[in-house]
Amino acid sequence: GTVEKFMNSIKNTGLQKRSRQHVHLSEDLETATKVGSRRGAPMILSVRTLEMYEKGFKFYLSENNVWLTEHVPSEFIEFK
């Protein structure tokens, strides 16, 4: 989940970790909606993680059940 003001940047460069150690991914719609709602109306994006994994991207599951990765290129994001 994210907010509309970041959508142009995400479409251009994908999901970036910026000052964080990893990009955080939600496993389900409910969690993504909560995360996106923190800063306004949520925008929910779907990431083709299996395709990313098959192309060599690594994913990690944190102790609090958040999926992490280094970067999500825009080609793996479904914008609806």
CSV table of N, CA and C in Angstrom, one decimal:
chain,number,residue,atom,x,y,z
A,1,GLY,N,0.8,-1.2,0.0
A,1,GLY,CA,0.0,0.0,0.0
A,1,GLY,C,0.9,1.2,0.0
A,2,THR,N,0.4,2.3,-0.7
A,2,THR,CA,1.1,3.5,-0.8
A,2,THR,C,0.0,4.6,-0.9
A,3,VAL,N,0.5,5.8,-1.2
A,3,VAL,CA,-0.5,6.9,-1.5
A,3,VAL,C,-0.3,7.5,-2.8
A,4,GLU,N,-1.3,8.2,-3.3
A,4,GLU,CA,-1.3,8.7,-4.7
A,4,GLU,C,-0.1,9.6,-5.1
A,5,LYS,N,0.4,10.4,-4.1
A,5,LYS,CA,1.5,11.3,-4.4
A,5,LYS,C,2.8,10.6,-4.8
A,6,PHE,N,2.9,9.4,-4.5
A,6,PHE,CA,4.2,8.6,-4.9
A,6,PHE,C,4.0,7.8,-6.2
A,7,MET,N,2.8,7.8,-6.8
A,7,MET,CA,2.5,6.9,-7.9
A,7,MET,C,3.4,7.2,-9.1
A,8,ASN,N,3.6,8.5,-9.5
A,8,ASN,CA,4.4,8.8,-10.7
A,8,ASN,C,5.9,8.3,-10.5
A,9,SER,N,6.4,8.5,-9.3
A,9,SER,CA,7.8,8.1,-9.0
A,9,SER,C,7.9,6.5,-9.1
A,10,ILE,N,6.9,5.9,-8.5
A,10,ILE,CA,6.8,4.4,-8.5
A,10,ILE,C,6.7,3.9,-10.0
A,11,LYS,N,5.9,4.5,-10.8
A,11,LYS,CA,5.8,4.1,-12.2
A,11,LYS,C,7.1,4.3,-12.9
A,12,ASN,N,7.9,5.3,-12.6
A,12,ASN,CA,9.1,5.5,-13.3
A,12,ASN,C,10.3,4.7,-12.8
A,13,THR,N,10.4,4.5,-11.5
A,13,THR,CA,11.6,3.9,-10.9
A,13,THR,C,11.3,2.6,-10.1
A,14,GLY,N,10.0,2.3,-9.9
A,14,GLY,CA,9.6,1.1,-9.1
A,14,GLY,C,9.6,1.5,-7.6
A,15,LEU,N,9.6,0.5,-6.8
A,15,LEU,CA,9.6,0.7,-5.3
A,15,LEU,C,11.0,0.7,-4.9
A,16,GLN,N,11.4,1.8,-4.3
A,16,GLN,CA,12.8,2.0,-3.8
A,16,GLN,C,12.9,1.9,-2.3
A,17,LYS,N,14.0,1.4,-1.7
A,17,LYS,CA,14.1,1.4,-0.3
A,17,LYS,C,14.4,2.8,0.3
A,18,ARG,N,15.0,3.7,-0.5
A,18,ARG,CA,15.3,5.0,0.0
A,18,ARG,C,16.2,5.0,1.2
A,19,SER,N,15.7,5.5,2.3
A,19,SER,CA,16.5,5.5,3.6
A,19,SER,C,16.3,4.3,4.4
A,20,ARG,N,15.5,3.4,4.0
A,20,ARG,CA,15.3,2.1,4.7
A,20,ARG,C,16.3,1.1,4.3
A,21,GLN,N,16.3,0.0,5.0
A,21,GLN,CA,17.2,-1.1,4.6
A,21,GLN,C,16.6,-2.0,3.5
A,22,HIS,N,15.3,-2.0,3.4
A,22,HIS,CA,14.6,-2.8,2.4
A,22,HIS,C,13.3,-2.2,2.0
A,23,VAL,N,12.7,-2.6,0.9
A,23,VAL,CA,11.4,-2.3,0.5
A,23,VAL,C,10.5,-3.3,1.3
A,24,HIS,N,9.4,-2.7,1.9
A,24,HIS,CA,8.5,-3.6,2.7
A,24,HIS,C,7.3,-3.9,1.8
A,25,LEU,N,6.9,-5.2,1.8
A,25,LEU,CA,5.8,-5.7,1.0
A,25,LEU,C,4.8,-6.3,2.0
A,26,SER,N,3.5,-6.0,1.7
A,26,SER,CA,2.4,-6.6,2.5
A,26,SER,C,2.0,-7.9,1.8
A,27,GLU,N,1.6,-8.9,2.6
A,27,GLU,CA,1.2,-10.2,2.1
A,27,GLU,C,-0.3,-10.2,1.7
A,28,ASP,N,-1.1,-9.3,2.3
A,28,ASP,CA,-2.5,-9.4,2.0
A,28,ASP,C,-3.1,-8.0,1.9
A,29,LEU,N,-4.3,-8.0,1.3
A,29,LEU,CA,-5.0,-6.7,1.0
A,29,LEU,C,-5.3,-5.9,2.3
A,30,GLU,N,-5.7,-6.5,3.3
A,30,GLU,CA,-6.0,-5.8,4.6
A,30,GLU,C,-4.8,-5.1,5.1
A,31,THR,N,-3.6,-5.8,5.2
A,31,THR,CA,-2.4,-5.1,5.7
A,31,THR,C,-2.0,-4.0,4.8
A,32,ALA,N,-2.0,-4.2,3.4
A,32,ALA,CA,-1.6,-3.2,2.5
A,32,ALA,C,-2.5,-2.0,2.6
A,33,THR,N,-3.8,-2.2,2.9
A,33,THR,CA,-4.7,-1.0,3.0
A,33,THR,C,-4.4,-0.3,4.3
A,34,LYS,N,-4.1,-0.9,5.4
A,34,LYS,CA,-3.7,-0.3,6.6
A,34,LYS,C,-2.4,0.5,6.4
A,35,VAL,N,-1.4,0.0,5.8
A,35,VAL,CA,-0.2,0.7,5.6
A,35,VAL,C,-0.4,1.9,4.7
A,36,GLY,N,-1.1,1.7,3.6
A,36,GLY,CA,-1.4,2.9,2.7
A,36,GLY,C,-2.2,3.9,3.3
A,37,SER,N,-3.1,3.6,4.3
A,37,SER,CA,-4.0,4.5,5.0
A,37,SER,C,-3.3,5.5,6.0
A,38,ARG,N,-2.0,5.2,6.3
A,38,ARG,CA,-1.3,6.0,7.3
A,38,ARG,C,-1.1,7.4,6.8
A,39,ARG,N,-1.1,7.6,5.5
A,39,ARG,CA,-0.8,9.0,5.0
A,39,ARG,C,-1.9,9.5,4.1
A,40,GLY,N,-3.0,8.9,4.1
A,40,GLY,CA,-4.1,9.4,3.3
A,40,GLY,C,-4.9,8.2,2.7
A,41,ALA,N,-5.5,8.5,1.5
A,41,ALA,CA,-6.3,7.4,0.8
A,41,ALA,C,-5.3,6.4,0.2
A,42,PRO,N,-5.4,5.1,0.6
A,42,PRO,CA,-4.5,4.2,0.1
A,42,PRO,C,-4.6,3.8,-1.4
A,43,MET,N,-3.4,3.6,-2.0
A,43,MET,CA,-3.3,3.1,-3.3
A,43,MET,C,-2.7,1.7,-3.2
A,44,ILE,N,-3.4,0.6,-3.7
A,44,ILE,CA,-2.9,-0.7,-3.5
A,44,ILE,C,-2.3,-1.2,-4.8
A,45,LEU,N,-1.0,-1.6,-4.7
A,45,LEU,CA,-0.3,-2.1,-5.9
A,45,LEU,C,-0.1,-3.6,-5.7
A,46,SER,N,-0.2,-4.4,-6.8
A,46,SER,CA,0.2,-5.8,-6.8
A,46,SER,C,1.6,-6.0,-7.4
A,47,VAL,N,2.4,-6.8,-6.7
A,47,VAL,CA,3.7,-7.1,-7.2
A,47,VAL,C,3.8,-8.5,-7.6
A,48,ARG,N,4.3,-8.7,-8.8
A,48,ARG,CA,4.5,-10.1,-9.3
A,48,ARG,C,5.8,-10.7,-8.7
A,49,THR,N,5.6,-11.1,-7.4
A,49,THR,CA,6.8,-11.6,-6.7
A,49,THR,C,7.4,-12.9,-7.2
A,50,LEU,N,6.5,-13.8,-7.6
A,50,LEU,CA,7.0,-15.1,-8.2
A,50,LEU,C,7.9,-14.9,-9.4
A,51,GLU,N,7.4,-14.0,-10.3
A,51,GLU,CA,8.2,-13.6,-11.4
A,51,GLU,C,9.6,-13.0,-11.0
A,52,MET,N,9.5,-12.1,-10.0
A,52,MET,CA,10.8,-11.5,-9.5
A,52,MET,C,11.7,-12.6,-9.0
A,53,TYR,N,11.1,-13.5,-8.2
A,53,TYR,CA,11.9,-14.6,-7.6
A,53,TYR,C,12.6,-15.5,-8.7
A,54,GLU,N,11.8,-15.8,-9.7
A,54,GLU,CA,12.3,-16.6,-10.8
A,54,GLU,C,13.4,-15.9,-11.5
A,55,LYS,N,13.4,-14.6,-11.5
A,55,LYS,CA,14.5,-13.8,-12.2
A,55,LYS,C,15.7,-13.5,-11.3
A,56,GLY,N,15.7,-14.1,-10.1
A,56,GLY,CA,16.8,-14.0,-9.2
A,56,GLY,C,16.7,-13.0,-8.1
A,57,PHE,N,15.6,-12.3,-7.9
A,57,PHE,CA,15.4,-11.3,-6.8
A,57,PHE,C,15.3,-12.1,-5.5
A,58,LYS,N,15.8,-11.6,-4.5
A,58,LYS,CA,15.8,-12.3,-3.2
A,58,LYS,C,14.7,-11.6,-2.3
A,59,PHE,N,14.0,-12.4,-1.5
A,59,PHE,CA,13.0,-11.9,-0.5
A,59,PHE,C,13.3,-12.5,0.8
A,60,TYR,N,13.0,-11.7,1.8
A,60,TYR,CA,13.3,-12.1,3.2
A,60,TYR,C,12.0,-11.9,4.0
A,61,LEU,N,11.7,-12.7,5.0
A,61,LEU,CA,10.5,-12.5,5.8
A,61,LEU,C,11.1,-12.1,7.2
A,62,SER,N,10.6,-10.9,7.6
A,62,SER,CA,11.1,-10.4,8.9
A,62,SER,C,10.4,-11.1,10.1
A,63,GLU,N,10.9,-10.8,11.3
A,63,GLU,CA,10.3,-11.5,12.5
A,63,GLU,C,8.9,-11.1,12.7
A,64,ASN,N,8.5,-9.9,12.2
A,64,ASN,CA,7.1,-9.5,12.4
A,64,ASN,C,6.2,-9.7,11.1
A,65,ASN,N,6.7,-10.7,10.3
A,65,ASN,CA,6.0,-11.2,9.1
A,65,ASN,C,5.8,-10.1,8.0
A,66,VAL,N,6.8,-9.3,7.8
A,66,VAL,CA,6.8,-8.4,6.7
A,66,VAL,C,7.8,-8.9,5.6
A,67,TRP,N,7.3,-9.0,4.4
A,67,TRP,CA,8.3,-9.4,3.3
A,67,TRP,C,9.1,-8.2,2.9
A,68,LEU,N,10.4,-8.5,2.7
A,68,LEU,CA,11.4,-7.5,2.4
A,68,LEU,C,12.1,-7.8,1.1
A,69,THR,N,12.6,-6.8,0.4
A,69,THR,CA,13.4,-7.0,-0.8
A,69,THR,C,14.2,-5.7,-1.0
A,70,GLU,N,15.2,-5.8,-1.9
A,70,GLU,CA,16.0,-4.6,-2.1
A,70,GLU,C,15.4,-3.6,-3.0
A,71,HIS,N,14.6,-4.0,-4.0
A,71,HIS,CA,14.0,-3.1,-5.0
A,71,HIS,C,13.0,-3.8,-5.8
A,72,VAL,N,11.9,-3.1,-6.1
A,72,VAL,CA,10.9,-3.7,-7.0
A,72,VAL,C,10.8,-2.8,-8.3
A,73,PRO,N,11.4,-3.3,-9.4
A,73,PRO,CA,11.3,-2.5,-10.6
A,73,PRO,C,9.9,-2.4,-11.1
A,74,SER,N,9.6,-1.3,-11.7
A,74,SER,CA,8.2,-1.0,-12.1
A,74,SER,C,7.6,-2.1,-13.1
A,75,GLU,N,8.5,-2.8,-13.8
A,75,GLU,CA,8.0,-3.8,-14.7
A,75,GLU,C,7.3,-5.0,-14.0
A,76,PHE,N,7.5,-5.1,-12.7
A,76,PHE,CA,6.9,-6.2,-11.9
A,76,PHE,C,5.7,-5.7,-11.1
A,77,ILE,N,5.3,-4.5,-11.3
A,77,ILE,CA,4.2,-3.9,-10.5
A,77,ILE,C,2.9,-3.7,-11.4
A,78,GLU,N,1.8,-4.1,-10.9
A,78,GLU,CA,0.6,-4.0,-11.6
A,78,GLU,C,-0.1,-2.7,-11.1
A,79,PHE,N,-0.3,-1.8,-12.0
A,79,PHE,CA,-0.9,-0.5,-11.7
A,79,PHE,C,-2.4,-0.6,-12.2
A,80,LYS,N,-3.3,-0.4,-11.2
A,80,LYS,CA,-4.7,-0.6,-11.6
A,80,LYS,C,-5.4,0.8,-11.6
